[in-house]
CSV table of C-alpha atoms in Angstrom, one decimal:
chain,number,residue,atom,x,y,z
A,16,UNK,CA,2.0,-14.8,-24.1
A,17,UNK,CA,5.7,-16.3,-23.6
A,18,UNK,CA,7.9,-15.8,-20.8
A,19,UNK,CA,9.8,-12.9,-19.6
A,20,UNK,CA,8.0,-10.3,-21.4
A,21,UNK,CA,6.8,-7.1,-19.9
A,22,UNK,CA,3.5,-6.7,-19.2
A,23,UNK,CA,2.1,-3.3,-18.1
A,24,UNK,CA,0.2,-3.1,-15.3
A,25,UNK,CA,-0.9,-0.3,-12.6
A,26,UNK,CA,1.1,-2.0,-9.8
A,27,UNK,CA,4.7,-0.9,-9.1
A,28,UNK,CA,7.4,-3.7,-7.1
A,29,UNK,CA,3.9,-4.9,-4.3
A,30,UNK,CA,0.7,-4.0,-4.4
A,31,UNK,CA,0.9,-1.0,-2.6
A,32,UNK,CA,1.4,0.9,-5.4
A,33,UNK,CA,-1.4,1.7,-8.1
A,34,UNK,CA,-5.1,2.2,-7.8
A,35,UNK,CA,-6.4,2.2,-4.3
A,36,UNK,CA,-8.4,-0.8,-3.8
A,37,UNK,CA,-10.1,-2.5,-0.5
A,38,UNK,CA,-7.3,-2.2,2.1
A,39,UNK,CA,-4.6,-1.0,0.2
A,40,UNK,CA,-3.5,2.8,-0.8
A,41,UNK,CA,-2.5,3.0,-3.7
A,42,UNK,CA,0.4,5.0,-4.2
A,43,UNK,CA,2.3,6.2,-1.4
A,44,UNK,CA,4.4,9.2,-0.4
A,45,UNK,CA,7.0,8.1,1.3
A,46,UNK,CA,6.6,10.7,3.8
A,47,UNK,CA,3.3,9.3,5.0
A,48,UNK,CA,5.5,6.6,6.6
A,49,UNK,CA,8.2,8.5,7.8
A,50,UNK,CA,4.9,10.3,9.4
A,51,UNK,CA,3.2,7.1,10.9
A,52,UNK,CA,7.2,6.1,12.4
A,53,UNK,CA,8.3,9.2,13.8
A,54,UNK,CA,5.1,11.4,15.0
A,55,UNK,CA,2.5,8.6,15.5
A,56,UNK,CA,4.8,6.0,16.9
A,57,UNK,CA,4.1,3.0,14.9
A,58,UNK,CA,6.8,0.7,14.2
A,59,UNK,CA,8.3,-1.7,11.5
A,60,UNK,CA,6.1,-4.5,12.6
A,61,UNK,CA,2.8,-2.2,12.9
A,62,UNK,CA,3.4,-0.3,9.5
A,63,UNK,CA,2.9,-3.2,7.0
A,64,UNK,CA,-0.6,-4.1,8.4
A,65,UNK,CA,-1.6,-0.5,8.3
A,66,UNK,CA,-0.9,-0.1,5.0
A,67,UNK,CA,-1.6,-3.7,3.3
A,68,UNK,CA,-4.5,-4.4,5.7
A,69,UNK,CA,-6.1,-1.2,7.2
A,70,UNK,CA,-5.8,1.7,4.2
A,71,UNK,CA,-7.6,2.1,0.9
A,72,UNK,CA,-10.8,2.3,0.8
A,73,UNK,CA,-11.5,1.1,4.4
A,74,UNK,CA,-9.1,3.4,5.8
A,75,UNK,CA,-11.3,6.3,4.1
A,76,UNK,CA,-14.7,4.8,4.8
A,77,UNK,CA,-14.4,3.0,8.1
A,78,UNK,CA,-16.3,0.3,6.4
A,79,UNK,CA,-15.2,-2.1,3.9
C-alpha cells in the first residue's frame, strides 16, 4: 500500500470512536460528557481517563 491513501477502518479522529474494546467506549454521545461535566462533577482532567482508561468493557463488567 503507498502513502496517503485512505484506508477504512472502524475508528473515527482517536480511538474513542468505533467498536467498544477493553477500556474504551466506542462511540460516544456527546451528551454523555456534557453529563459526566455538568451533573457528576468531573472535570477536563478527569474525563479523558474515564473514558480512554475506565469505559468499555470494564466500565460494563467491573472486571477487565
Amino acid at each position: 500500500m503507498s502513502q496517503c491513501q485512505s484506508v477504512r477502518t472502524s475508528m473515527g479522529m482517536t480511538a474513542l470512536d468505533g467498536l467498544v474494546m477493553g477500556t474504551r467506549p466506542g462511540s460516544v454521545d456527546i451528551g454523555i460528557a456534557l453529563h459526566a461535566i455538568t451533573a457528576l462533577g468531573m472535570d477536563a482532567d478527569a474525563l479523558p481517563h474515564a473514558l480512554y482508561d475506565r469505559s468499555g468493557l470494564l466500565g460494563l463488567s467491573g472486571i477487565s
